C-alpha positions as CSV (number, residue, x, y, z in Angstrom):
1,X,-5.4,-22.7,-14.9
2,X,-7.6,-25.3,-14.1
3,X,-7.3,-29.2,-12.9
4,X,-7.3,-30.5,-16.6
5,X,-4.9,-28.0,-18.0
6,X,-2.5,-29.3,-15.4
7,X,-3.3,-32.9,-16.1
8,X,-2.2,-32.2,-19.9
9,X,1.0,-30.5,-18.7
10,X,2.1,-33.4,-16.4
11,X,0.6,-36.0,-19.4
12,X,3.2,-33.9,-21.7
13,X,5.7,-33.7,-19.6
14,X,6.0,-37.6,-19.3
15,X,7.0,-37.9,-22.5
16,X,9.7,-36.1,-22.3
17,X,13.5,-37.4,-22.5
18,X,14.5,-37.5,-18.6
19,X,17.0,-34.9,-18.9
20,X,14.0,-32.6,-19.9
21,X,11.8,-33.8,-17.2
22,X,14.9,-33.0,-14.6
23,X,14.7,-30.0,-15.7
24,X,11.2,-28.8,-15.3
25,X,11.4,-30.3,-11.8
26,X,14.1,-27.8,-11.0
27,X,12.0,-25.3,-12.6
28,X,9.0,-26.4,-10.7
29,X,10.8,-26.4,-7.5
30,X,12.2,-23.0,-7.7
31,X,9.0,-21.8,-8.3
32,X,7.6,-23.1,-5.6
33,X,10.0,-22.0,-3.2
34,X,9.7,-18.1,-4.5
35,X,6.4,-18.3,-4.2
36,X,4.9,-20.7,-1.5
37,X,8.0,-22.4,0.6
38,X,10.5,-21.5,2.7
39,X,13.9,-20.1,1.1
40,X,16.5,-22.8,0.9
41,X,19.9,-20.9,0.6
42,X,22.8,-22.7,-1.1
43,X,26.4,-23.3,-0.1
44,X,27.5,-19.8,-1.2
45,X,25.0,-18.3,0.5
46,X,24.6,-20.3,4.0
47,X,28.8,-19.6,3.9
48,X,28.0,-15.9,3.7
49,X,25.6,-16.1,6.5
50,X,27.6,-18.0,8.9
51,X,30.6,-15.7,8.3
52,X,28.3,-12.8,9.2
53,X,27.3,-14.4,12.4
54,X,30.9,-15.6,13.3
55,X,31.9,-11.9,12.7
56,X,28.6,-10.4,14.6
57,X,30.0,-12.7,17.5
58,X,33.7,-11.2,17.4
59,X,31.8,-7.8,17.5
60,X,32.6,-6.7,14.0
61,X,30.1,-4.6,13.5
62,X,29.9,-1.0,11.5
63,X,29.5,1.4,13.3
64,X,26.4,3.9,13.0
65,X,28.7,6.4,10.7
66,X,29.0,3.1,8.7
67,X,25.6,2.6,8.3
68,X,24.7,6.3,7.8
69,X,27.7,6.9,5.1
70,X,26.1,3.6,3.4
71,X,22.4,4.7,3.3
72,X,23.3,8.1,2.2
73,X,25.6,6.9,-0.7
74,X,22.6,4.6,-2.3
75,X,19.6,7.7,-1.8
């Protein structure tokens, strides 16, 4: 893609209803997070992660039969 195609796509996307132009922000953003940025997790996930480190703290952690019976059931 080159410097001019991109030009046409922003010149396009300027006349688009807001709404639409929303949109492909969102779009835009998310594809530049997969692919160059850093990973911005949302409130579902950052919850998941701080109960994991809450638990890792109380010492609730499997055990290596845990792990082992875990590994072996997805090979």
């Amino acid at each position: 893609m080159t410097r001019p195609d991109i030009e046409l796509i922003l010149e396009q996307v300027a006349t688009w209803p807001e709404e639409a132009q929303e949109e492909f922000l969102t779009s835009f953003n998310e594809i530049e997070a997969k692919h160059v940025g850093v990973y911005q997790l949302n409130d579902e996930e950052r919850a998941a992660v701080l109960r994991g480190l809450a638990e890792m703290r109380a010492g609730q952690l499997a055990s290596e039969e845990e792990i082992g019976a875990l590994f072996n059931r997805f090979r």
